[in-house]
């Protein structure tokens, strides 16, 4: 992992260095997610979040997730 120096401006914005933006193909207006964990900021791209979700869902390929969701919803309705 390469660490590059950046600064926070007076409006609280953090600039992502051009080298990293280019490598991640980030453009002005692109959405990223920012998490705070153990005194660190973790910035993730939309693509990284989609891949993470795909990896999680791939573990359940033998389960009909739509059917499971319908069952959970009907259980919630019946509970009230």
mmCIF file of C-alpha atoms in Angstrom:
data_model
loop_
_atom_site.group_PDB
_atom_site.id
_atom_site.type_symbol
_atom_site.label_atom_id
_atom_site.label_comp_id
_atom_site.label_asym_id
_atom_site.label_seq_id
_atom_site.Cartn_x
_atom_site.Cartn_y
_atom_site.Cartn_z
ATOM 1 C CA UNK A 1 0.000 0.000 0.000
ATOM 2 C CA UNK A 2 1.321 3.416 -0.942
ATOM 3 C CA UNK A 3 0.793 6.291 1.464
ATOM 4 C CA UNK A 4 0.590 9.770 -0.016
ATOM 5 C CA UNK A 5 0.287 13.009 1.912
ATOM 6 C CA UNK A 6 -2.872 15.097 1.625
ATOM 7 C CA UNK A 7 -4.480 17.943 3.520
ATOM 8 C CA UNK A 8 -7.904 18.868 4.799
ATOM 9 C CA UNK A 9 -8.997 22.326 3.656
ATOM 10 C CA UNK A 10 -10.827 24.940 5.722
ATOM 11 C CA UNK A 11 -14.182 23.471 4.597
ATOM 12 C CA UNK A 12 -13.250 19.992 5.868
ATOM 13 C CA UNK A 13 -12.659 18.532 2.397
ATOM 14 C CA UNK A 14 -9.935 15.981 1.887
ATOM 15 C CA UNK A 15 -8.170 16.072 -1.472
ATOM 16 C CA UNK A 16 -7.405 12.693 -3.036
ATOM 17 C CA UNK A 17 -4.017 12.921 -4.764
ATOM 18 C CA UNK A 18 -4.099 12.783 -8.585
ATOM 19 C CA UNK A 19 -1.990 9.601 -8.633
ATOM 20 C CA UNK A 20 -4.651 7.723 -6.659
ATOM 21 C CA UNK A 21 -7.592 9.273 -8.553
ATOM 22 C CA UNK A 22 -6.010 8.209 -11.834
ATOM 23 C CA UNK A 23 -5.323 4.665 -10.632
ATOM 24 C CA UNK A 24 -8.905 4.277 -9.329
ATOM 25 C CA UNK A 25 -10.370 6.096 -12.356
ATOM 26 C CA UNK A 26 -12.155 8.586 -10.102
ATOM 27 C CA UNK A 27 -13.623 11.717 -11.638
ATOM 28 C CA UNK A 28 -15.108 14.857 -10.112
ATOM 29 C CA UNK A 29 -18.574 14.025 -8.805
ATOM 30 C CA UNK A 30 -17.926 10.272 -8.381
ATOM 31 C CA UNK A 31 -19.380 8.861 -5.185
ATOM 32 C CA UNK A 32 -17.174 7.155 -2.607
ATOM 33 C CA UNK A 33 -17.957 5.788 0.828
ATOM 34 C CA UNK A 34 -15.935 6.773 3.871
ATOM 35 C CA UNK A 35 -15.719 4.646 7.003
ATOM 36 C CA UNK A 36 -14.025 5.458 10.268
ATOM 37 C CA UNK A 37 -12.303 2.558 12.007
ATOM 38 C CA UNK A 38 -9.614 2.532 14.682
ATOM 39 C CA UNK A 39 -8.559 6.145 14.076
ATOM 40 C CA UNK A 40 -8.326 5.619 10.312
ATOM 41 C CA UNK A 41 -10.453 6.741 7.395
ATOM 42 C CA UNK A 42 -11.213 4.058 4.841
ATOM 43 C CA UNK A 43 -12.325 5.398 1.464
ATOM 44 C CA UNK A 44 -13.961 2.905 -0.904
ATOM 45 C CA UNK A 45 -15.036 3.337 -4.496
ATOM 46 C CA UNK A 46 -18.460 2.311 -5.763
ATOM 47 C CA UNK A 47 -16.783 -0.497 -7.741
ATOM 48 C CA UNK A 48 -15.042 -1.839 -4.618
ATOM 49 C CA UNK A 49 -18.325 -1.838 -2.689
ATOM 50 C CA UNK A 50 -20.107 -3.715 -5.500
ATOM 51 C CA UNK A 51 -17.335 -6.328 -5.630
ATOM 52 C CA UNK A 52 -17.475 -6.758 -1.847
ATOM 53 C CA UNK A 53 -21.248 -7.277 -2.027
ATOM 54 C CA UNK A 54 -20.851 -9.795 -4.875
ATOM 55 C CA UNK A 55 -18.331 -11.774 -2.851
ATOM 56 C CA UNK A 56 -20.673 -11.885 0.129
ATOM 57 C CA UNK A 57 -23.661 -12.922 -1.992
ATOM 58 C CA UNK A 58 -21.688 -15.587 -3.879
ATOM 59 C CA UNK A 59 -21.553 -17.613 -0.651
ATOM 60 C CA UNK A 60 -25.331 -18.002 -0.886
ATOM 61 C CA UNK A 61 -25.606 -19.060 -4.533
ATOM 62 C CA UNK A 62 -27.543 -22.230 -3.616
ATOM 63 C CA UNK A 63 -30.158 -20.255 -1.684
ATOM 64 C CA UNK A 64 -33.058 -18.430 -3.317
ATOM 65 C CA UNK A 65 -32.538 -15.050 -1.665
ATOM 66 C CA UNK A 66 -35.778 -13.630 -3.030
ATOM 67 C CA UNK A 67 -37.757 -16.503 -1.523
ATOM 68 C CA UNK A 68 -35.935 -16.106 1.803
ATOM 69 C CA UNK A 69 -36.754 -12.386 1.808
ATOM 70 C CA UNK A 70 -40.433 -13.111 1.124
ATOM 71 C CA UNK A 71 -40.499 -15.579 4.042
ATOM 72 C CA UNK A 72 -38.878 -13.015 6.349
ATOM 73 C CA UNK A 73 -41.373 -10.360 5.290
ATOM 74 C CA UNK A 74 -44.355 -12.644 5.869
ATOM 75 C CA UNK A 75 -42.973 -13.568 9.305
ATOM 76 C CA UNK A 76 -42.699 -9.857 10.129
ATOM 77 C CA UNK A 77 -46.282 -9.235 8.983
ATOM 78 C CA UNK A 78 -47.596 -12.181 11.002
ATOM 79 C CA UNK A 79 -45.763 -10.981 14.088
ATOM 80 C CA UNK A 80 -47.856 -7.796 14.284
#
